[in-house]
DNA sequence: TTCCTCCGCCACTTTACGTCA
DNA sequence: CGTGACGTAAAGTGGCGGAGG
């Protein structure tokens, strides 16, 4: 008797995730969803494309997004997502910012407000009422070398820190004066606003960055860093979800393997206890992968019992119904909406 | 085509802050 | 109330790759 066991799916295609995908669109979203179709299961931590390009073509990519900080952090009576103005979405609105925004609060980050280059050239008022935020009261003296985020060109490629410091207005002079850098916590309103913005775009082009910084009265560098850290958190969360999913898959497969081994042992025991089977023509149970009907065919001959028992599990069919090994879909983070 | 510079992103690390026992 | 451990967010650092001159 020939035993055929098949768990469905093309065995040559199984575990195709081991082959490195060259397609950027092969995100983990795509790979994970494929696991429900057959026995393949994959985890891909696809790196997004170059983001500055993707900003312009947000529609076609699969940037993943996870809501780690929903607006629940802010009372809904203070800020409504649908009411949050995004400067790049409403360029013509007259300062739809937070001065008249959530609860009428001014999101002043105890810092000098962000000034766009053109505004600086126009001699715009740079003063900012030092409010309130209660998060940090650190006040910096901004040096005259304050620039917007383009500081790298002033200093050099590799000087991220100097670039950031210059951007923040923290100069060597400050350090010499003993003004240690202080880390600022964003207010809940600012975080919520950035979160909503992240839902729209998980990357920012310079225009968006500056607009957002201006609106939140943050430095562009702060907005940039926040988005970088936010993407890192999203990726970390997705990795955790993927690991959890694969863990469950592994457990399921282990259990299934255990069940099949037991089934095989029972059949072997049955065969040895009923030697008459030896004289019968071998029968192969195969299952059509499409209609899942079982077809019984009679082999020409099976010379020995050893041949029957040596059948491997991969080309032997015992299962009359393909078990659902992955009843749970892989958890996914949400992809941001396409740019409007 | 090659080289160089600028720029943005990522991975990893450091640091400051908030919370809690 | 002070303190240390701990977690987390903000920021620093270095490398990589794309775009453009």
PDB file of N, CA and C in Angstrom, chain A residues 177-235:
ATOM      1  N   UNK A 177      28.393  78.267  28.097  1.00  0.00           N
ATOM      2  CA  UNK A 177      27.740  78.983  29.173  1.00  0.00           C
ATOM      3  C   UNK A 177      27.114  78.043  30.192  1.00  0.00           C
ATOM      4  N   UNK A 178      27.291  76.772  29.972  1.00  0.00           N
ATOM      5  CA  UNK A 178      26.775  75.827  30.927  1.00  0.00           C
ATOM      6  C   UNK A 178      25.309  75.514  30.765  1.00  0.00           C
ATOM      7  N   UNK A 179      24.744  75.899  29.651  1.00  0.00           N
ATOM      8  CA  UNK A 179      23.348  75.573  29.401  1.00  0.00           C
ATOM      9  C   UNK A 179      23.277  74.196  28.777  1.00  0.00           C
ATOM     10  N   UNK A 180      23.123  73.218  29.622  1.00  0.00           N
ATOM     11  CA  UNK A 180      23.056  71.861  29.104  1.00  0.00           C
ATOM     12  C   UNK A 180      21.801  71.687  28.267  1.00  0.00           C
ATOM     13  N   UNK A 181      21.945  70.905  27.247  1.00  0.00           N
ATOM     14  CA  UNK A 181      20.779  70.632  26.421  1.00  0.00           C
ATOM     15  C   UNK A 181      19.738  69.908  27.236  1.00  0.00           C
ATOM     16  N   UNK A 182      18.533  70.306  27.042  1.00  0.00           N
ATOM     17  CA  UNK A 182      17.441  69.632  27.722  1.00  0.00           C
ATOM     18  C   UNK A 182      16.544  68.977  26.708  1.00  0.00           C
ATOM     19  N   UNK A 183      16.093  67.855  27.085  1.00  0.00           N
ATOM     20  CA  UNK A 183      15.192  67.136  26.204  1.00  0.00           C
ATOM     21  C   UNK A 183      13.783  67.598  26.461  1.00  0.00           C
ATOM     22  N   UNK A 184      13.122  67.903  25.397  1.00  0.00           N
ATOM     23  CA  UNK A 184      11.775  68.440  25.535  1.00  0.00           C
ATOM     24  C   UNK A 184      10.750  67.374  25.228  1.00  0.00           C
ATOM     25  N   UNK A 185       9.797  67.308  26.050  1.00  0.00           N
ATOM     26  CA  UNK A 185       8.676  66.415  25.785  1.00  0.00           C
ATOM     27  C   UNK A 185       7.616  67.182  25.023  1.00  0.00           C
ATOM     28  N   UNK A 186       7.128  66.566  24.012  1.00  0.00           N
ATOM     29  CA  UNK A 186       6.057  67.208  23.263  1.00  0.00           C
ATOM     30  C   UNK A 186       4.782  67.149  24.078  1.00  0.00           C
ATOM     31  N   UNK A 187       3.988  68.124  23.888  1.00  0.00           N
ATOM     32  CA  UNK A 187       2.714  68.120  24.585  1.00  0.00           C
ATOM     33  C   UNK A 187       1.798  67.076  23.974  1.00  0.00           C
ATOM     34  N   UNK A 188       0.775  66.763  24.694  1.00  0.00           N
ATOM     35  CA  UNK A 188      -0.188  65.790  24.173  1.00  0.00           C
ATOM     36  C   UNK A 188      -0.817  66.288  22.878  1.00  0.00           C
ATOM     37  N   UNK A 189      -1.061  67.571  22.864  1.00  0.00           N
ATOM     38  CA  UNK A 189      -1.668  68.124  21.659  1.00  0.00           C
ATOM     39  C   UNK A 189      -0.721  67.987  20.474  1.00  0.00           C
ATOM     40  N   UNK A 190       0.523  68.282  20.730  1.00  0.00           N
ATOM     41  CA  UNK A 190       1.494  68.176  19.642  1.00  0.00           C
ATOM     42  C   UNK A 190       1.649  66.732  19.187  1.00  0.00           C
ATOM     43  N   UNK A 191       1.710  65.834  20.152  1.00  0.00           N
ATOM     44  CA  UNK A 191       1.849  64.427  19.796  1.00  0.00           C
ATOM     45  C   UNK A 191       0.642  63.942  19.004  1.00  0.00           C
ATOM     46  N   UNK A 192      -0.513  64.345  19.452  1.00  0.00           N
ATOM     47  CA  UNK A 192      -1.724  63.924  18.748  1.00  0.00           C
ATOM     48  C   UNK A 192      -1.766  64.485  17.342  1.00  0.00           C
ATOM     49  N   UNK A 193      -1.330  65.699  17.232  1.00  0.00           N
ATOM     50  CA  UNK A 193      -1.323  66.329  15.914  1.00  0.00           C
ATOM     51  C   UNK A 193      -0.338  65.630  14.984  1.00  0.00           C
ATOM     52  N   UNK A 194       0.820  65.342  15.517  1.00  0.00           N
ATOM     53  CA  UNK A 194       1.811  64.622  14.717  1.00  0.00           C
ATOM     54  C   UNK A 194       1.306  63.224  14.369  1.00  0.00           C
ATOM     55  N   UNK A 195       0.611  62.641  15.295  1.00  0.00           N
ATOM     56  CA  UNK A 195       0.077  61.306  15.056  1.00  0.00           C
ATOM     57  C   UNK A 195      -0.920  61.329  13.907  1.00  0.00           C
ATOM     58  N   UNK A 196      -1.774  62.314  13.932  1.00  0.00           N
ATOM     59  CA  UNK A 196      -2.737  62.430  12.840  1.00  0.00           C
ATOM     60  C   UNK A 196      -2.030  62.683  11.522  1.00  0.00           C
ATOM     61  N   UNK A 197      -1.007  63.465  11.608  1.00  0.00           N
ATOM     62  CA  UNK A 197      -0.238  63.730  10.401  1.00  0.00           C
ATOM     63  C   UNK A 197       0.441  62.459   9.908  1.00  0.00           C
ATOM     64  N   UNK A 198       0.896  61.669  10.837  1.00  0.00           N
ATOM     65  CA  UNK A 198       1.562  60.417  10.470  1.00  0.00           C
ATOM     66  C   UNK A 198       0.591  59.467   9.798  1.00  0.00           C
ATOM     67  N   UNK A 199      -0.656  59.557  10.196  1.00  0.00           N
ATOM     68  CA  UNK A 199      -1.643  58.700   9.545  1.00  0.00           C
ATOM     69  C   UNK A 199      -1.797  59.078   8.077  1.00  0.00           C
ATOM     70  N   UNK A 200      -1.611  60.332   7.822  1.00  0.00           N
ATOM     71  CA  UNK A 200      -1.735  60.788   6.438  1.00  0.00           C
ATOM     72  C   UNK A 200      -0.483  60.438   5.643  1.00  0.00           C
ATOM     73  N   UNK A 201       0.644  60.743   6.211  1.00  0.00           N
ATOM     74  CA  UNK A 201       1.919  60.456   5.549  1.00  0.00           C
ATOM     75  C   UNK A 201       2.886  59.990   6.618  1.00  0.00           C
ATOM     76  N   UNK A 202       3.460  58.861   6.423  1.00  0.00           N
ATOM     77  CA  UNK A 202       4.474  58.472   7.401  1.00  0.00           C
ATOM     78  C   UNK A 202       5.855  58.995   7.016  1.00  0.00           C
ATOM     79  N   UNK A 203       5.899  59.703   5.933  1.00  0.00           N
ATOM     80  CA  UNK A 203       7.108  60.471   5.636  1.00  0.00           C
ATOM     81  C   UNK A 203       6.676  61.871   5.246  1.00  0.00           C
ATOM     82  N   UNK A 204       7.596  62.755   5.361  1.00  0.00           N
ATOM     83  CA  UNK A 204       7.293  64.151   5.076  1.00  0.00           C
ATOM     84  C   UNK A 204       8.249  64.676   4.027  1.00  0.00           C
ATOM     85  N   UNK A 205       7.709  65.446   3.132  1.00  0.00           N
ATOM     86  CA  UNK A 205       8.608  66.197   2.278  1.00  0.00           C
ATOM     87  C   UNK A 205       8.946  67.492   2.999  1.00  0.00           C
ATOM     88  N   UNK A 206       9.930  68.191   2.528  1.00  0.00           N
ATOM     89  CA  UNK A 206      10.368  69.391   3.258  1.00  0.00           C
ATOM     90  C   UNK A 206       9.250  70.400   3.472  1.00  0.00           C
ATOM     91  N   UNK A 207       8.417  70.518   2.498  1.00  0.00           N
ATOM     92  CA  UNK A 207       7.337  71.493   2.640  1.00  0.00           C
ATOM     93  C   UNK A 207       6.399  71.102   3.771  1.00  0.00           C
ATOM     94  N   UNK A 208       6.064  69.850   3.791  1.00  0.00           N
ATOM     95  CA  UNK A 208       5.196  69.373   4.857  1.00  0.00           C
ATOM     96  C   UNK A 208       5.869  69.518   6.212  1.00  0.00           C
ATOM     97  N   UNK A 209       7.128  69.214   6.215  1.00  0.00           N
ATOM     98  CA  UNK A 209       7.852  69.277   7.482  1.00  0.00           C
ATOM     99  C   UNK A 209       7.859  70.699   8.041  1.00  0.00           C
ATOM    100  N   UNK A 210       8.155  71.628   7.185  1.00  0.00           N
ATOM    101  CA  UNK A 210       8.214  73.007   7.653  1.00  0.00           C
ATOM    102  C   UNK A 210       6.835  73.514   8.045  1.00  0.00           C
ATOM    103  N   UNK A 211       5.861  73.130   7.266  1.00  0.00           N
ATOM    104  CA  UNK A 211       4.507  73.576   7.590  1.00  0.00           C
ATOM    105  C   UNK A 211       4.051  73.008   8.931  1.00  0.00           C
ATOM    106  N   UNK A 212       4.362  71.754   9.114  1.00  0.00           N
ATOM    107  CA  UNK A 212       3.969  71.118  10.367  1.00  0.00           C
ATOM    108  C   UNK A 212       4.723  71.733  11.538  1.00  0.00           C
ATOM    109  N   UNK A 213       5.983  71.971  11.319  1.00  0.00           N
ATOM    110  CA  UNK A 213       6.786  72.572  12.380  1.00  0.00           C
ATOM    111  C   UNK A 213       6.260  73.962  12.725  1.00  0.00           C
ATOM    112  N   UNK A 214       5.913  74.673  11.715  1.00  0.00           N
ATOM    113  CA  UNK A 214       5.406  76.017  11.971  1.00  0.00           C
ATOM    114  C   UNK A 214       4.096  75.957  12.732  1.00  0.00           C
ATOM    115  N   UNK A 215       3.282  75.040  12.333  1.00  0.00           N
ATOM    116  CA  UNK A 215       1.973  74.947  12.949  1.00  0.00           C
ATOM    117  C   UNK A 215       2.066  74.508  14.403  1.00  0.00           C
ATOM    118  N   UNK A 216       2.984  73.634  14.665  1.00  0.00           N
ATOM    119  CA  UNK A 216       3.129  73.130  16.030  1.00  0.00           C
ATOM    120  C   UNK A 216       4.134  73.930  16.829  1.00  0.00           C
ATOM    121  N   UNK A 217       4.723  74.915  16.176  1.00  0.00           N
ATOM    122  CA  UNK A 217       5.730  75.721  16.845  1.00  0.00           C
ATOM    123  C   UNK A 217       6.873  74.856  17.348  1.00  0.00           C
ATOM    124  N   UNK A 218       7.256  73.972  16.487  1.00  0.00           N
ATOM    125  CA  UNK A 218       8.421  73.139  16.741  1.00  0.00           C
ATOM    126  C   UNK A 218       9.459  73.458  15.683  1.00  0.00           C
ATOM    127  N   UNK A 219      10.638  72.923  15.902  1.00  0.00           N
ATOM    128  CA  UNK A 219      11.650  73.065  14.878  1.00  0.00           C
ATOM    129  C   UNK A 219      11.478  71.966  13.843  1.00  0.00           C
ATOM    130  N   UNK A 220      11.802  72.223  12.623  1.00  0.00           N
ATOM    131  CA  UNK A 220      11.670  71.175  11.601  1.00  0.00           C
ATOM    132  C   UNK A 220      12.437  69.913  11.978  1.00  0.00           C
ATOM    133  N   UNK A 221      13.549  70.116  12.607  1.00  0.00           N
ATOM    134  CA  UNK A 221      14.333  68.966  13.038  1.00  0.00           C
ATOM    135  C   UNK A 221      13.542  68.113  14.027  1.00  0.00           C
ATOM    136  N   UNK A 222      12.803  68.773  14.896  1.00  0.00           N
ATOM    137  CA  UNK A 222      12.000  68.017  15.854  1.00  0.00           C
ATOM    138  C   UNK A 222      10.929  67.211  15.145  1.00  0.00           C
ATOM    139  N   UNK A 223      10.306  67.829  14.173  1.00  0.00           N
ATOM    140  CA  UNK A 223       9.286  67.103  13.418  1.00  0.00           C
ATOM    141  C   UNK A 223       9.914  65.927  12.683  1.00  0.00           C
ATOM    142  N   UNK A 224      11.058  66.179  12.104  1.00  0.00           N
ATOM    143  CA  UNK A 224      11.751  65.125  11.368  1.00  0.00           C
ATOM    144  C   UNK A 224      12.116  63.965  12.290  1.00  0.00           C
ATOM    145  N   UNK A 225      12.652  64.306  13.436  1.00  0.00           N
ATOM    146  CA  UNK A 225      13.052  63.268  14.387  1.00  0.00           C
ATOM    147  C   UNK A 225      11.837  62.508  14.877  1.00  0.00           C
ATOM    148  N   UNK A 226      10.776  63.259  15.119  1.00  0.00           N
ATOM    149  CA  UNK A 226       9.571  62.583  15.593  1.00  0.00           C
ATOM    150  C   UNK A 226       9.094  61.561  14.563  1.00  0.00           C
ATOM    151  N   UNK A 227       9.104  61.921  13.333  1.00  0.00           N
ATOM    152  CA  UNK A 227       8.659  60.989  12.297  1.00  0.00           C
ATOM    153  C   UNK A 227       9.625  59.811  12.174  1.00  0.00           C
ATOM    154  N   UNK A 228      10.881  60.062  12.299  1.00  0.00           N
ATOM    155  CA  UNK A 228      11.831  58.949  12.252  1.00  0.00           C
ATOM    156  C   UNK A 228      11.581  57.978  13.398  1.00  0.00           C
ATOM    157  N   UNK A 229      11.445  58.524  14.583  1.00  0.00           N
ATOM    158  CA  UNK A 229      11.205  57.662  15.732  1.00  0.00           C
ATOM    159  C   UNK A 229       9.859  56.963  15.619  1.00  0.00           C
ATOM    160  N   UNK A 230       8.931  57.668  15.059  1.00  0.00           N
ATOM    161  CA  UNK A 230       7.599  57.067  14.916  1.00  0.00           C
ATOM    162  C   UNK A 230       7.637  55.898  13.933  1.00  0.00           C
ATOM    163  N   UNK A 231       8.373  56.073  12.862  1.00  0.00           N
ATOM    164  CA  UNK A 231       8.512  54.969  11.911  1.00  0.00           C
ATOM    165  C   UNK A 231       9.230  53.798  12.558  1.00  0.00           C
ATOM    166  N   UNK A 232      10.204  54.104  13.365  1.00  0.00           N
ATOM    167  CA  UNK A 232      10.925  53.030  14.055  1.00  0.00           C
ATOM    168  C   UNK A 232       9.996  52.284  15.005  1.00  0.00           C
ATOM    169  N   UNK A 233       9.153  53.044  15.692  1.00  0.00           N
ATOM    170  CA  UNK A 233       8.219  52.379  16.599  1.00  0.00           C
ATOM    171  C   UNK A 233       7.240  51.507  15.832  1.00  0.00           C
ATOM    172  N   UNK A 234       6.787  52.006  14.718  1.00  0.00           N
ATOM    173  CA  UNK A 234       5.862  51.229  13.900  1.00  0.00           C
ATOM    174  C   UNK A 234       6.508  49.936  13.439  1.00  0.00           C
ATOM    175  N   UNK A 235       7.729  50.064  13.004  1.00  0.00           N
ATOM    176  CA  UNK A 235       8.421  48.877  12.511  1.00  0.00           C
ATOM    177  C   UNK A 235       8.656  47.877  13.629  1.00  0.00           C
TER     178      UNK A 235
END
